[in-house]
Coordinates of C-alpha atoms in Angstrom, one line a residue:
M252 CA 2.2 1.5 -23.8
H253 CA 0.4 1.8 -20.6
V254 CA 0.3 4.7 -18.1
F255 CA 0.0 4.2 -14.3
F256 CA -0.9 7.2 -12.4
L257 CA 0.9 7.4 -9.0
D258 CA -0.3 9.3 -6.0
L259 CA 0.6 8.1 -2.5
K260 CA 3.2 5.5 -1.7
I261 CA 0.5 2.9 -1.5
S262 CA -0.1 3.3 -5.3
I263 CA 3.6 2.4 -5.9
D264 CA 3.3 -0.5 -3.5
M265 CA 0.3 -1.9 -5.3
F266 CA 1.4 -1.3 -9.0
A267 CA 4.9 -2.3 -8.8
P268 CA 4.6 -6.0 -9.1
I269 CA 2.3 -5.5 -12.2
I270 CA 4.6 -3.1 -13.8
F271 CA 7.6 -5.1 -13.1
S272 CA 5.9 -8.1 -14.8
L273 CA 4.9 -5.9 -17.8
I274 CA 8.3 -4.2 -18.3
N275 CA 10.1 -7.6 -18.1
N276 CA 7.9 -9.0 -20.7
G277 CA 8.5 -6.3 -23.3
Q278 CA 5.6 -4.0 -22.5
K279 CA 6.4 -0.2 -22.0
V280 CA 5.2 1.6 -19.1
I281 CA 4.9 5.4 -18.1
L282 CA 4.5 6.3 -14.5
I283 CA 3.0 9.8 -14.0
N284 CA 3.0 11.3 -10.5
L285 CA -0.3 13.2 -9.6
N286 CA 0.8 14.2 -6.1
L287 CA 2.0 17.7 -5.6
V288 CA 2.5 17.2 -1.9
Q289 CA 4.9 14.3 -2.1
N290 CA 7.6 14.5 -4.8
L291 CA 8.0 10.7 -5.3
N292 CA 10.8 9.7 -7.5
E293 CA 13.8 7.2 -8.0
K294 CA 15.8 9.1 -5.3
N295 CA 13.5 8.9 -2.3
D296 CA 11.6 5.5 -3.3
K297 CA 13.6 2.3 -3.5
I298 CA 10.8 0.7 -5.5
L299 CA 10.6 3.4 -8.0
A300 CA 14.5 3.2 -8.3
F301 CA 14.3 -0.5 -9.0
L302 CA 11.6 -0.3 -11.7
S303 CA 13.4 2.8 -13.4
N304 CA 16.4 0.6 -14.0
N305 CA 14.5 -1.1 -16.9
T306 CA 14.5 1.1 -19.9
N307 CA 11.0 -0.1 -20.6
C308 CA 9.8 2.0 -17.7
L309 CA 9.7 5.8 -17.8
L310 CA 8.9 7.7 -14.6
I311 CA 7.7 11.3 -15.0
N312 CA 8.0 13.0 -11.7
N313 CA 7.0 16.3 -10.3
N314 CA 10.2 18.1 -11.4
Q315 CA 9.7 16.9 -15.0
I316 CA 6.0 18.0 -15.5
K317 CA 6.2 20.9 -17.9
N318 CA 3.1 22.7 -16.4
F319 CA 3.3 26.4 -15.2
N320 CA 0.4 25.8 -12.5
F321 CA 2.1 22.6 -11.1
T322 CA 5.7 24.3 -11.0
F323 CA 4.3 27.4 -9.4
F324 CA 2.1 25.8 -6.6
K325 CA 4.9 23.4 -6.1
L326 CA 7.3 26.1 -5.3
V327 CA 4.8 28.0 -3.1
F328 CA 4.1 24.7 -1.0
S329 CA 7.7 23.8 -0.7
L330 CA 8.4 27.1 1.0
L331 CA 5.4 26.5 3.3
K332 CA 6.4 23.1 4.4
Y333 CA 9.7 24.4 5.7
T334 CA 8.0 27.0 8.0
N335 CA 6.8 26.3 11.4
K336 CA 7.8 22.7 11.3
K337 CA 7.1 22.1 14.9
K338 CA 3.4 22.6 14.3
Y339 CA 3.1 20.9 11.0
F340 CA 0.3 18.7 12.3
S341 CA -1.8 21.7 12.6
K342 CA -1.5 22.1 8.7
Y343 CA -2.8 18.5 8.2
R344 CA -6.2 19.9 6.8
F345 CA -4.2 22.1 4.4
W346 CA -2.1 19.2 3.1
K347 CA -5.2 17.1 2.7
F348 CA -7.1 19.8 0.8
L349 CA -4.1 20.1 -1.6
W350 CA -3.8 16.4 -2.1
N351 CA -7.5 16.1 -2.9
E352 CA -7.4 19.0 -5.5
N353 CA -6.6 18.7 -9.2
F354 CA -6.3 22.4 -10.2
Y355 CA -2.4 22.1 -10.5
L356 CA -2.8 19.1 -13.0
S357 CA -2.5 19.5 -16.8
S358 CA -4.8 17.7 -19.1
R359 CA -3.0 19.1 -22.1
F360 CA 0.3 17.5 -20.8
I361 CA -1.3 14.0 -20.2
K362 CA -3.0 14.1 -23.6
K363 CA 0.4 14.9 -25.4
I364 CA 2.1 12.1 -23.5
S365 CA -0.8 9.6 -24.4
N366 CA -0.9 10.6 -28.1
T367 CA 2.9 10.6 -28.7
N368 CA 3.3 7.2 -27.0
R369 CA 0.1 5.6 -28.3
V370 CA -1.0 4.7 -24.9
K371 CA -3.4 1.8 -24.6
T372 CA -4.6 2.1 -20.9
F373 CA -4.9 4.3 -18.0
T374 CA -4.5 2.6 -14.4
I375 CA -5.4 4.3 -11.3
L376 CA -5.8 3.1 -7.7
E377 CA -9.4 2.9 -6.2
D378 CA -8.6 5.3 -3.4
L379 CA -7.4 8.1 -5.7
P380 CA -9.1 11.4 -4.6
P381 CA -12.4 11.9 -6.4
K382 CA -11.5 15.1 -8.2
K383 CA -8.4 13.5 -9.6
K384 CA -10.4 10.2 -10.6
I385 CA -12.9 12.5 -12.5
F386 CA -9.9 14.5 -14.1
I387 CA -8.4 11.2 -15.5
K388 CA -11.8 9.7 -16.6
N389 CA -12.5 13.0 -18.6
I390 CA -9.2 12.6 -20.4
S391 CA -9.7 8.9 -20.9
K392 CA -13.2 9.5 -22.5
E393 CA -11.7 12.2 -24.8
L394 CA -8.9 10.0 -26.0
N395 CA -10.9 6.6 -26.0
I396 CA -8.4 5.1 -23.7
P397 CA -9.9 2.6 -21.2
I398 CA -9.4 3.3 -17.4
I399 CA -8.5 0.5 -15.2
M400 CA -9.1 0.7 -11.5
M401 CA -6.9 -1.2 -9.2
H402 CA -7.8 -2.5 -5.7
G403 CA -6.1 -0.4 -2.9
G404 CA -6.2 -3.1 -0.3
I405 CA -7.5 -6.6 0.6
N406 CA -10.6 -5.4 2.6
T407 CA -9.3 -7.2 5.9
I408 CA -12.2 -5.2 7.7
P409 CA -15.8 -5.5 6.3
S410 CA -16.3 -2.7 3.6
T411 CA -18.2 -2.4 0.2
A412 CA -16.5 -1.5 -3.0
N413 CA -18.6 1.0 -4.9
F414 CA -18.1 3.4 -7.9
S415 CA -19.5 6.6 -6.4
E416 CA -17.3 9.0 -8.3
I417 CA -16.6 7.4 -11.5
I418 CA -17.3 3.9 -13.3
P419 CA -14.1 2.5 -14.7
D420 CA -14.0 0.4 -17.7
Y421 CA -12.4 -2.4 -15.7
Y422 CA -12.0 -3.0 -12.0
L423 CA -9.2 -5.4 -11.0
A424 CA -10.0 -7.1 -7.7
A425 CA -7.8 -8.9 -5.2
N426 CA -10.7 -11.1 -4.0
N427 CA -14.5 -11.2 -3.7
L428 CA -14.7 -9.8 -0.1
G429 CA -17.1 -6.8 0.0
K430 CA -17.6 -6.8 -3.7
E431 CA -21.0 -8.5 -3.9
N432 CA -22.6 -5.4 -5.3
I433 CA -20.1 -5.2 -8.4
N434 CA -18.7 -8.7 -8.9
K435 CA -21.3 -9.6 -11.5
L436 CA -20.6 -6.6 -13.6
K437 CA -18.5 -7.1 -16.8
L438 CA -16.0 -4.6 -15.7
F439 CA -15.2 -6.7 -12.7
K440 CA -11.9 -8.8 -13.0
H441 CA -11.0 -11.0 -10.1
L442 CA -7.2 -11.3 -10.8
G443 CA -5.8 -11.6 -7.3
S444 CA -3.2 -9.4 -5.6
P445 CA 0.2 -9.6 -6.9
R446 CA 1.5 -7.4 -4.1
Y447 CA 1.4 -10.3 -1.5
T448 CA 2.5 -13.1 -3.7
M449 CA 5.8 -14.8 -2.5
E450 CA 7.3 -14.0 -5.8
W451 CA 7.0 -10.2 -5.3
I452 CA 7.9 -10.4 -1.6
S453 CA 11.1 -12.0 -2.7
N454 CA 11.8 -9.1 -4.9
L455 CA 11.0 -6.7 -2.1
E456 CA 13.8 -8.4 -0.3
K457 CA 16.3 -7.5 -3.1
I458 CA 14.9 -3.9 -3.4
Y459 CA 15.4 -3.1 0.3
E460 CA 18.6 -5.0 0.4
I461 CA 17.4 -7.0 3.3
E462 CA 19.8 -9.5 4.7
P463 CA 19.8 -12.1 7.6
R464 CA 20.2 -10.3 10.8
K465 CA 23.8 -10.4 12.2
N466 CA 22.3 -9.5 15.6
K467 CA 20.2 -12.4 16.7
N468 CA 18.4 -10.5 19.5
F469 CA 14.7 -11.4 19.8
S470 CA 12.7 -8.7 18.2
I471 CA 9.0 -7.6 18.1
G472 CA 7.6 -5.9 15.1
V473 CA 4.5 -3.6 15.8
F474 CA 2.2 -2.1 13.1
I475 CA 0.5 1.1 14.5
N476 CA -2.4 2.9 12.8
Q477 CA -1.6 6.6 13.5
S478 CA -5.1 7.6 12.6
S479 CA -6.9 5.0 14.8
K480 CA -8.6 5.5 18.1
L481 CA -6.3 2.5 19.1
K482 CA -3.3 4.6 18.8
E483 CA -3.0 5.7 22.3
G484 CA -3.3 2.0 23.6
M485 CA -0.8 0.7 21.1
Y486 CA 1.9 3.3 22.3
E487 CA 1.2 2.2 25.9
L488 CA 1.8 -1.4 24.8
I489 CA 5.0 -0.5 23.0
N490 CA 6.2 1.4 26.0
E491 CA 5.4 -1.6 28.2
L492 CA 7.5 -3.9 25.9
K493 CA 10.4 -1.6 26.0
S494 CA 10.4 -1.3 29.7
K495 CA 10.6 -5.2 29.8
G496 CA 13.8 -5.0 27.7
Y497 CA 12.2 -6.2 24.4
N498 CA 13.6 -4.8 21.1
V499 CA 10.6 -3.2 19.3
L500 CA 10.6 -2.3 15.6
I501 CA 7.7 0.0 14.6
N502 CA 6.1 0.8 11.3
S503 CA 3.2 3.4 11.0
K504 CA 0.1 3.1 8.9
P505 CA -2.0 4.1 7.0
R506 CA -0.9 5.9 3.8
E507 CA 0.2 9.5 4.8
I508 CA -0.7 12.6 2.8
M509 CA 1.8 14.9 4.4
P510 CA 5.1 15.9 2.6
L511 CA 7.5 12.9 2.9
E512 CA 9.9 14.7 5.3
L513 CA 7.1 15.3 7.7
T514 CA 5.5 11.9 7.7
Y515 CA 5.8 9.3 10.6
Q516 CA 7.4 6.9 8.1
V517 CA 10.4 9.1 7.4
N518 CA 12.6 7.6 10.2
E519 CA 11.1 4.0 10.2
I520 CA 12.1 1.0 8.3
S521 CA 9.8 -0.4 5.5
S522 CA 7.0 -2.9 6.2
S523 CA 9.0 -5.6 4.5
E524 CA 12.1 -4.9 6.6
L525 CA 10.1 -5.0 9.8
I526 CA 8.5 -8.3 9.1
F527 CA 11.7 -9.8 7.8
N528 CA 13.6 -8.8 11.0
S529 CA 10.8 -9.6 13.5
D530 CA 10.3 -12.8 15.6
I531 CA 6.7 -11.9 16.2
I532 CA 4.2 -9.4 14.8
I533 CA 1.7 -7.4 16.9
S534 CA -0.8 -5.4 14.8
Y535 CA -4.3 -4.3 14.3
P536 CA -6.0 -6.2 11.2
S537 CA -4.3 -4.9 8.1
S538 CA -3.5 -6.1 4.5
I539 CA 0.3 -6.0 5.4
L540 CA -0.2 -8.9 7.6
L541 CA -0.5 -11.2 4.5
E542 CA 3.2 -10.6 4.0
A543 CA 3.7 -11.7 7.5
V544 CA 1.6 -14.9 6.9
Q545 CA 3.8 -15.6 3.8
R546 CA 6.8 -15.4 5.8
D547 CA 5.3 -17.7 8.5
K548 CA 5.7 -15.0 11.2
P549 CA 3.4 -15.4 14.3
I550 CA 0.9 -12.7 14.5
L551 CA -0.6 -11.4 17.8
F552 CA -3.6 -9.2 18.2
P553 CA -4.0 -7.2 21.4
K554 CA -7.8 -7.6 21.8
F555 CA -7.6 -6.3 25.3
L556 CA -7.1 -2.7 24.0
N557 CA -10.1 -0.4 24.7
R558 CA -12.5 -0.6 21.7
F559 CA -10.2 -3.2 19.7
D560 CA -13.1 -5.5 18.9
E561 CA -15.6 -2.6 18.3
L562 CA -13.2 -1.2 15.7
N563 CA -12.3 -4.3 14.0
K564 CA -15.5 -6.3 14.1
G565 CA -15.7 -8.9 11.4
N566 CA -12.2 -8.6 10.3
V567 CA -10.8 -11.7 8.3
F568 CA -8.4 -12.6 11.0
E569 CA -11.0 -12.9 13.7
N570 CA -11.3 -16.2 15.5
N571 CA -8.8 -17.8 13.1
E572 CA -6.8 -20.4 14.9
M573 CA -3.8 -19.5 12.9
F574 CA -3.3 -16.2 14.9
Y575 CA -2.9 -15.3 18.5
F576 CA -5.2 -13.1 20.4
S577 CA -4.3 -11.7 23.8
L578 CA -6.9 -10.8 26.4
S579 CA -4.7 -8.8 28.7
M580 CA -1.3 -7.3 28.7
K581 CA -0.1 -10.2 31.0
N582 CA -1.4 -12.7 28.5
L583 CA 0.4 -10.9 25.7
I584 CA 3.6 -11.1 27.6
N585 CA 3.1 -14.8 28.3
I586 CA 2.5 -15.6 24.7
I587 CA 5.6 -13.6 23.7
E588 CA 7.7 -15.6 26.3
D589 CA 6.3 -18.9 25.2
L590 CA 7.2 -18.2 21.6
K591 CA 10.6 -16.7 22.5
S592 CA 11.6 -19.9 24.6
K593 CA 10.0 -22.2 22.0
K594 CA 7.6 -23.4 24.5
I595 CA 5.1 -22.6 21.7
R596 CA 6.6 -23.9 18.3
H597 CA 4.9 -21.6 15.8
K598 CA 4.2 -23.1 12.5
Y599 CA 1.2 -22.3 10.2
D600 CA -0.7 -25.5 9.2
L601 CA 0.1 -25.7 5.6
E602 CA -3.5 -26.4 4.5
N603 CA -5.0 -23.6 6.6
K604 CA -2.5 -21.2 5.3
K605 CA -3.0 -22.1 1.7
K606 CA -6.8 -21.8 2.1
F607 CA -6.5 -18.4 3.9
L608 CA -4.2 -16.9 1.1
R609 CA -6.4 -18.5 -1.7
L610 CA -9.4 -16.5 -0.3
M611 CA -7.4 -13.3 0.2
I612 CA -5.1 -12.9 -2.8
E613 CA -5.6 -15.6 -5.5
G614 CA -7.5 -15.0 -8.6
N615 CA -10.4 -16.9 -10.2
D616 CA -8.4 -18.5 -13.0
N617 CA -5.9 -21.4 -12.7
E618 CA -3.2 -19.2 -13.8
S619 CA -0.7 -17.6 -11.4
V620 CA -1.7 -14.1 -10.2
N621 CA 1.1 -12.5 -12.2
K622 CA 0.1 -14.3 -15.2
N623 CA -3.4 -13.0 -14.7
Y624 CA -2.3 -9.5 -14.8
L625 CA 0.1 -9.9 -17.8
N626 CA -2.6 -11.7 -19.9
F627 CA -5.0 -8.9 -19.0
Y628 CA -2.8 -6.0 -20.0
N629 CA -1.5 -8.0 -23.2
S630 CA -5.1 -8.1 -24.3
F631 CA -4.9 -4.3 -25.2
K632 CA -3.3 -4.2 -28.6

C-alpha cells in the first residue's frame, strides 16, 4: 500500500500516471488531500474520477477526514469564500496563508490510516508548502515509512533543485536539468516524467473525452501565466488575434491556490483539450509544451513582448530550430498565416524531436518511463 498526498491540481496531474500504473498492476494506493482550500474530489476532477474507478485506489477527500479542526475550519472558510466574491483577489494573501499552513491537519488520522493499511511509502510533490512537508516528514520518521519526493515540473527555465525544508528518502527526477547539486546523492533517482509520455497523453484523451473537432475552423491555443509580468502583453496579443477573426482557446497557468470556483481555470478547458483542439500553440516556456511537442503541434513564442527574453532567459526551448520565435506582432501574424495556408508545412524532424524528449522526460535506464516507476515502487515490500 502506498500513500500519495494531494495538494493542488498539479499534484494530481503529476501523480496520476504513476498511480494508474500501480493500481493496474495490483498495487493498492491511498490518496489523501492536504488542501483545505480546494476540495479536490472525483466530482470536480476528471482524473480523480478516472483513478477512483479502480478498486485498488482509495481517495480520502476533505469531506471524509474525521478531524474536528479540519471540519471546523473548512466550514468557516467555506462561508468566507461566498462573501464579497467580486473582490476575491484582495483575499489572495489570506488563501495563500491558509494553503501554506498545516494547523488543520491531523497526524493521528494519517498514522491510523498508515498503520491499518500497512503503508510502505509516502509520496509528496516537491512544491508542497514547507510546513506540510515537515508535517509529513515527522510522521514518516515516527512510523519508519520512507518519504518520496516527486518532481513538480520539467525545469524549462533554469533553476536549481534543493532540499531546503526537508531531505526526502528518495527524490524522483524527470531529468538532470538543474539537479547538479543533488544528482550524485543516493536518494536521487532519474526515472523520467510519466506525465508527458505519449502513453499517458492518450489516457488523458479518454479522461477528458476528447474527440476530433466537428468544426474544422482554424484555432490558436494560448497558454497565459496569470502571475507573470508578461500577462498584460499576452492579453493584448490575444485581443489582437481575436480582432483579426481568429478562434482563440485559452488556458491559464500556473497552479492556483484559490478555491476552485474562484480560479481562472474554472471556465477554461483543460490543457490537454486546448492542445488537441488547436492548430498552433502560442505560449511562454512551460512544461505543458512537452505535450504539444508529443502531438506535433507548432509552438510559437512571442519574443517581441516586453521583457520576454529577460524573464525566460536560458529556457530549454531557446534558439531551438524546432520552434517559431516571432520578433513582432506583424511577424507573428505572418507565421500564423503561413502555417494556416500550408505555406509552411509544419513537421518536427523525427531525430530532433526524439533527442529533445529524451533530454526532457526519459529516465537513465533502458526501461520505459512507466516501467521505471513501477519497478521503483515494487521494490518496497
